[in-house]
Coordinates of C-alpha atoms in Angstrom, one line a residue:
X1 CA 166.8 45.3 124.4
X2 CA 168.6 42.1 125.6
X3 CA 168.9 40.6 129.1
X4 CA 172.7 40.3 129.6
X5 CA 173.3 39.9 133.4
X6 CA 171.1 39.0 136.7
X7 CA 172.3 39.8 140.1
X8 CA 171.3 39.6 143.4
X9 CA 170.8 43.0 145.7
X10 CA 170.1 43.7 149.2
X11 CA 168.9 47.0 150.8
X12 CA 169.6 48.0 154.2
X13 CA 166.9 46.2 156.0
X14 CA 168.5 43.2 154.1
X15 CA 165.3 42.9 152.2
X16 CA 166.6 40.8 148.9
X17 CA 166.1 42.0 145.6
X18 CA 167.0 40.5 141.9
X19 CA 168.1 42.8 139.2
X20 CA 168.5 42.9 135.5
X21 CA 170.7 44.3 133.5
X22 CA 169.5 45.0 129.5
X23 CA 171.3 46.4 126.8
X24 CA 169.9 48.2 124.2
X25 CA 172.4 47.9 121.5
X26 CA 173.6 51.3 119.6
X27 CA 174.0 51.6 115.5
X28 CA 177.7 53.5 116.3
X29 CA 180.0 52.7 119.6
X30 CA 181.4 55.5 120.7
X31 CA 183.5 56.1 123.7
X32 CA 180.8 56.8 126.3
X33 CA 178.4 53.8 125.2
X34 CA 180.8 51.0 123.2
X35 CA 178.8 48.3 123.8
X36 CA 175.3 50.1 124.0
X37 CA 173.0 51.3 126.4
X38 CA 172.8 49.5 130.0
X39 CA 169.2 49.8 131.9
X40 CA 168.9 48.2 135.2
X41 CA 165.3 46.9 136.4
X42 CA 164.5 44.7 139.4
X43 CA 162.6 41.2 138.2
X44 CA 159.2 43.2 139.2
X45 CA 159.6 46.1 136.4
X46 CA 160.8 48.6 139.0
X47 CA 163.5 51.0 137.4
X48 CA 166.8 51.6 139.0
X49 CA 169.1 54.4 138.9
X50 CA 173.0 53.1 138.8
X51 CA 175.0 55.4 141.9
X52 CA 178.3 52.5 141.0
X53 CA 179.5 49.5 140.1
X54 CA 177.4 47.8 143.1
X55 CA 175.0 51.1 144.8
X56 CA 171.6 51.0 142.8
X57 CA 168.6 53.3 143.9
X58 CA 164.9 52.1 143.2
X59 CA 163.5 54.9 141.2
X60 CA 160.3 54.7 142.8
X61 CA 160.8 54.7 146.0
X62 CA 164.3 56.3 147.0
X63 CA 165.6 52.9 148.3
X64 CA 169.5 52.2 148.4
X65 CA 170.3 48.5 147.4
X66 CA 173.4 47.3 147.2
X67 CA 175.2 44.3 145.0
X68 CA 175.3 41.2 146.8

């Protein structure tokens, strides 16, 4: 699994968050994963769900942040 972006989030209480993106790579690209496998965690280990492009949701705790 490789680190490939950072980010800054926000929720709604503009509490700030960092993100990271890691990609776990796959032996054959296909069209639903070419690259590989995308998991988003914030810098504290807390898992996120991706809801878009910039909408994650802490796993943990319900909690819509958005990309900054």
């Amino acid at each position: 699994m490789d680190l490939v972006e950072k980010f800054d989030a926000k929720g709604k209480t503009g509490a700030p968050y960092h993100v990271e993106v890691y990609l776990t790579p796959i032996e054959e690209a296909d069209a639903t994963a070419p690259e590989g496998l995308k998991t988003y965690k914030l810098t504290d280990g807390r898992a996120l769900d991706p809801l878009s492009d910039a909408k994650f949701k802490i796993v943990q705790t319900g909690e819509k942040i958005y990309r900054v």
